[in-house]
Amino acid sequence: MDVGARTHVGKVRRKNEDGYLIRGGLLAVADGMGGHLAGEIASGTALMVLRDYPFGSGEPAAELEEAMRAAHARVRQLAAEEPSMAGMGTTLTVALLRPGRVHVGHVGDSRLYLWRRGELRQMTADHSVAAELLRAGQIDEAAARVHPHRHVLTRAIGALPELEVDLIEFPLEPGDGLLLCTDGLSCLVDEEDMLRVLAEHPTAQAAADALVQLALARGGIDNVTVVVARPD
Ligand code: MG
């Protein structure tokens, strides 16, 4: 598998609360939030729990959900022990690759895209106030793009007591690619430009680097993290 990743603090924020994980066929991005150091602790903790989870013995979707629930419990435990970390949380979008198949676990507004035959398709639904209103038909896409609560999450690892995980799976075809990213990319680079950059760069690492550079060139208003994988 050709896989590449890049994370960058951006041009406005002082610290990078995003993170990513690549461990064999396990790919993940996380975008943390919270005061002081809490955001990066939330994303880092969630990715560490994922890294240490013993995948491979059971059913992939069940394992993914269990690993994400363990990450949630761990982030909440840390937040309960340390008042300065109260309320911290993180997005978590995970792809678990199996022969011919991808299993995805997802919470928050980071994204997973499937790149197939020259098209890019977002496979995850954003868990943000604006995205939920859009799905409910209460606002249109133009309104969602400028909605004051477009970055307010309705689901996250850690932040709220209850956790609902989206589990998605789909078959992988020869030539497919995967793109995982935080909103620091998707808020500045539209799908047409993502697609163009993916097609222009022969390796996953070159594509990941170029996507991050494009977000920076457009202002880099948020931390930005990209994982690109070409499984075959
Ligand atoms: Mg972000």
Short mmCIF file of C-alpha atoms and ligand atoms in Angstrom, two decimals:
data_model
loop_
_atom_site.label_atom_id
_atom_site.label_comp_id
_atom_site.label_asym_id
_atom_site.label_seq_id
_atom_site.Cartn_x
_atom_site.Cartn_y
_atom_site.Cartn_z
CA MET A 1 0.00 0.00 0.00
CA ASP A 2 1.23 3.48 -0.90
CA VAL A 3 0.37 5.74 2.03
CA GLY A 4 1.40 9.26 2.94
CA ALA A 5 0.43 11.84 5.54
CA ARG A 6 1.08 15.39 6.60
CA THR A 7 -0.11 17.53 9.50
CA HIS A 8 0.54 21.26 9.86
CA VAL A 9 -0.35 23.87 12.47
CA GLY A 10 -1.54 26.25 9.72
CA LYS A 11 -0.89 29.98 9.55
CA VAL A 12 -3.16 31.31 12.29
CA ARG A 13 -3.27 28.89 15.22
CA ARG A 14 -0.39 28.67 17.67
CA LYS A 15 -0.53 24.92 18.24
CA ASN A 16 -1.50 21.87 16.30
CA GLU A 17 -4.37 19.97 17.92
CA ASP A 18 -4.76 17.64 14.93
CA GLY A 19 -3.11 14.27 14.69
CA TYR A 20 -3.03 11.17 12.52
CA LEU A 21 -2.18 7.51 12.81
CA ILE A 22 -0.91 5.01 10.26
CA ARG A 23 -0.43 1.50 11.60
CA GLY A 24 -0.49 -1.18 8.94
CA GLY A 25 -3.99 -1.18 7.51
CA LEU A 26 -5.26 1.23 10.16
CA LEU A 27 -5.51 4.89 9.13
CA ALA A 28 -6.96 7.69 11.24
CA VAL A 29 -7.20 11.45 11.63
CA ALA A 30 -8.29 13.34 14.76
CA ASP A 31 -8.98 17.04 15.35
CA GLY A 32 -8.92 17.92 19.03
CA MET A 33 -10.63 20.76 20.87
CA GLY A 34 -10.40 22.22 24.34
CA GLY A 35 -8.50 24.93 26.22
CA HIS A 36 -4.77 25.06 26.99
CA LEU A 37 -3.23 21.75 25.96
CA ALA A 38 -6.51 19.84 26.15
CA GLY A 39 -7.23 19.66 22.41
CA GLU A 40 -3.96 18.03 21.51
CA ILE A 41 -4.22 15.72 24.52
CA ALA A 42 -7.70 14.65 23.41
CA SER A 43 -6.66 13.89 19.82
CA GLY A 44 -3.35 12.33 20.90
CA THR A 45 -5.04 10.13 23.50
CA ALA A 46 -7.70 8.91 21.09
CA LEU A 47 -5.06 7.99 18.49
CA MET A 48 -2.94 6.24 21.12
CA VAL A 49 -5.87 4.10 22.29
CA LEU A 50 -6.53 3.21 18.68
CA ARG A 51 -2.86 2.38 18.06
CA ASP A 52 -2.80 0.02 21.05
CA TYR A 53 -6.10 -1.72 20.34
CA PRO A 54 -5.63 -5.40 19.39
CA PHE A 55 -7.35 -5.37 16.01
CA GLY A 56 -7.52 -8.57 14.03
CA SER A 57 -9.18 -11.16 16.25
CA GLY A 58 -12.83 -10.28 15.74
CA GLU A 59 -15.31 -8.72 13.38
CA PRO A 60 -13.83 -5.46 12.00
CA ALA A 61 -16.84 -3.18 12.55
CA ALA A 62 -17.35 -4.42 16.11
CA GLU A 63 -13.65 -3.94 16.85
CA LEU A 64 -13.70 -0.44 15.41
CA GLU A 65 -16.65 0.56 17.54
CA GLU A 66 -15.09 -0.97 20.65
CA ALA A 67 -11.77 0.81 20.02
CA MET A 68 -13.53 4.15 19.54
CA ARG A 69 -15.57 3.62 22.71
CA ALA A 70 -12.34 2.86 24.56
CA ALA A 71 -10.85 6.12 23.21
CA HIS A 72 -13.96 7.97 24.36
CA ALA A 73 -13.76 6.47 27.85
CA ARG A 74 -10.05 7.29 28.14
CA VAL A 75 -10.48 10.93 27.05
CA ARG A 76 -13.38 11.35 29.49
CA GLN A 77 -11.36 9.78 32.29
CA LEU A 78 -8.46 12.21 31.74
CA ALA A 79 -10.88 15.15 31.58
CA ALA A 80 -12.51 14.07 34.86
CA GLU A 81 -9.11 13.87 36.59
CA GLU A 82 -7.82 17.26 35.47
CA PRO A 83 -10.08 20.36 35.67
CA SER A 84 -8.14 22.24 32.96
CA MET A 85 -9.09 19.46 30.54
CA ALA A 86 -12.80 19.43 31.36
CA GLY A 87 -14.91 19.25 28.21
CA MET A 88 -12.04 18.35 25.89
CA GLY A 89 -12.89 16.25 22.87
CA THR A 90 -11.81 15.22 19.43
CA THR A 91 -13.11 14.15 16.07
CA LEU A 92 -12.02 10.67 15.04
CA THR A 93 -12.26 9.20 11.56
CA VAL A 94 -10.76 5.75 11.15
CA ALA A 95 -10.33 3.44 8.17
CA LEU A 96 -9.56 -0.22 8.81
CA LEU A 97 -8.40 -1.88 5.59
CA ARG A 98 -9.10 -5.54 5.00
CA PRO A 99 -8.57 -7.47 1.75
CA GLY A 100 -10.96 -5.92 -0.75
CA ARG A 101 -12.85 -3.99 1.89
CA VAL A 102 -12.71 -0.84 4.01
CA HIS A 103 -14.39 -0.46 7.40
CA VAL A 104 -14.85 3.09 8.63
CA GLY A 105 -15.62 4.40 12.11
CA HIS A 106 -16.47 8.08 12.31
CA VAL A 107 -17.38 10.79 14.81
CA GLY A 108 -17.16 14.55 14.18
CA ASP A 109 -16.41 16.66 11.11
CA SER A 110 -13.20 15.16 9.82
CA ARG A 111 -13.82 13.31 6.57
CA LEU A 112 -13.07 10.20 4.57
CA TYR A 113 -13.27 10.36 0.79
CA LEU A 114 -13.18 7.51 -1.69
CA TRP A 115 -11.24 8.34 -4.86
CA ARG A 116 -12.47 6.04 -7.61
CA ARG A 117 -12.26 6.28 -11.40
CA GLY A 118 -11.61 10.02 -11.42
CA GLU A 119 -14.28 10.92 -8.90
CA LEU A 120 -14.13 11.83 -5.26
CA ARG A 121 -16.95 10.84 -2.96
CA GLN A 122 -17.33 11.85 0.68
CA MET A 123 -18.19 8.63 2.55
CA THR A 124 -18.64 10.18 6.01
CA ALA A 125 -21.32 12.61 7.17
CA ASP A 126 -20.16 15.69 9.09
CA HIS A 127 -21.46 15.81 12.65
CA SER A 128 -21.76 19.60 12.87
CA VAL A 129 -24.76 21.80 13.61
CA ALA A 130 -24.81 23.21 10.06
CA ALA A 131 -24.43 19.78 8.41
CA GLU A 132 -27.26 18.33 10.51
CA LEU A 133 -29.54 21.26 9.54
CA LEU A 134 -28.61 20.74 5.89
CA ARG A 135 -29.42 17.00 6.07
CA ALA A 136 -32.73 17.80 7.76
CA GLY A 137 -33.60 20.13 4.84
CA GLN A 138 -33.82 23.18 7.10
CA ILE A 139 -31.05 25.14 5.34
CA ASP A 140 -29.44 24.89 1.92
CA GLU A 141 -25.78 24.36 1.02
CA ALA A 142 -25.03 28.06 0.62
CA ALA A 143 -26.44 28.76 4.09
CA ALA A 144 -24.55 25.80 5.58
CA ARG A 145 -21.23 27.16 4.26
CA VAL A 146 -21.61 30.41 6.20
CA HIS A 147 -23.65 29.15 9.15
CA PRO A 148 -22.29 30.58 12.44
CA HIS A 149 -22.35 27.06 13.94
CA ARG A 150 -20.75 25.26 10.99
CA HIS A 151 -17.77 24.28 13.16
CA VAL A 152 -19.81 23.35 16.26
CA LEU A 153 -19.78 19.56 16.59
CA THR A 154 -22.88 17.55 17.42
CA ARG A 155 -20.79 14.46 18.13
CA ALA A 156 -17.25 14.02 19.40
CA ILE A 157 -15.00 11.60 21.23
CA GLY A 158 -14.89 12.68 24.87
CA ALA A 159 -16.84 15.92 24.95
CA LEU A 160 -20.33 14.58 25.67
CA PRO A 161 -21.29 11.64 27.93
CA GLU A 162 -22.95 9.63 25.16
CA LEU A 163 -21.13 8.45 22.06
CA GLU A 164 -22.76 7.45 18.80
CA VAL A 165 -20.32 6.07 16.22
CA ASP A 166 -21.08 5.94 12.50
CA LEU A 167 -19.92 2.63 11.04
CA ILE A 168 -19.59 2.45 7.27
CA GLU A 169 -18.12 -0.22 5.02
CA PHE A 170 -17.58 -0.59 1.32
CA PRO A 171 -15.67 -2.81 -1.11
CA LEU A 172 -12.32 -1.65 -2.46
CA GLU A 173 -11.71 -1.91 -6.19
CA PRO A 174 -8.32 -1.99 -7.92
CA GLY A 175 -7.07 1.58 -8.34
CA ASP A 176 -9.16 3.03 -5.51
CA GLY A 177 -7.65 5.67 -3.25
CA LEU A 178 -8.64 6.97 0.17
CA LEU A 179 -8.32 10.48 1.52
CA LEU A 180 -8.80 11.25 5.21
CA CYS A 181 -8.65 14.88 6.32
CA THR A 182 -9.55 17.30 9.05
CA ASP A 183 -11.73 20.35 8.42
CA GLY A 184 -8.60 22.49 8.03
CA LEU A 185 -8.43 21.01 4.53
CA SER A 186 -12.12 20.70 3.66
CA CYS A 187 -12.99 24.27 4.73
CA LEU A 188 -10.43 25.72 2.27
CA VAL A 189 -10.11 23.20 -0.55
CA ASP A 190 -13.18 21.98 -2.41
CA GLU A 191 -13.57 18.50 -3.83
CA GLU A 192 -12.72 19.56 -7.36
CA ASP A 193 -9.35 20.88 -6.20
CA MET A 194 -8.72 17.83 -3.98
CA LEU A 195 -9.33 15.63 -6.99
CA ARG A 196 -7.00 17.65 -9.20
CA VAL A 197 -4.17 17.50 -6.63
CA LEU A 198 -4.62 13.74 -6.12
CA ALA A 199 -4.47 13.16 -9.87
CA GLU A 200 -1.40 15.38 -10.33
CA HIS A 201 0.82 13.60 -7.81
CA PRO A 202 2.18 10.11 -8.39
CA THR A 203 2.73 9.14 -4.76
CA ALA A 204 0.46 9.32 -1.72
CA GLN A 205 3.04 11.35 0.20
CA ALA A 206 3.42 13.90 -2.61
CA ALA A 207 -0.36 14.24 -2.80
CA ALA A 208 -0.69 14.69 0.98
CA ASP A 209 2.05 17.34 0.98
CA ALA A 210 0.47 19.20 -1.94
CA LEU A 211 -3.00 19.19 -0.34
CA VAL A 212 -1.62 20.68 2.86
CA GLN A 213 0.34 23.28 0.86
CA LEU A 214 -2.84 24.28 -0.95
CA ALA A 215 -4.69 24.80 2.37
CA LEU A 216 -1.77 26.93 3.58
CA ALA A 217 -1.74 28.95 0.37
CA ARG A 218 -5.43 29.70 0.93
CA GLY A 219 -4.84 31.12 4.38
CA GLY A 220 -4.25 28.06 6.59
CA ILE A 221 -6.91 29.28 9.04
CA ASP A 222 -6.97 25.98 10.94
CA ASN A 223 -4.70 23.05 11.70
CA VAL A 224 -4.69 20.83 8.65
CA THR A 225 -4.13 17.08 8.43
CA VAL A 226 -4.27 14.76 5.44
CA VAL A 227 -3.76 11.01 5.03
CA VAL A 228 -3.71 9.58 1.49
CA ALA A 229 -3.69 5.85 0.78
CA ARG A 230 -3.55 3.89 -2.45
CA PRO A 231 -4.15 0.36 -1.25
CA ASP A 232 -3.13 -1.72 -4.30
MG MG B 1 -10.04 21.69 12.64
#
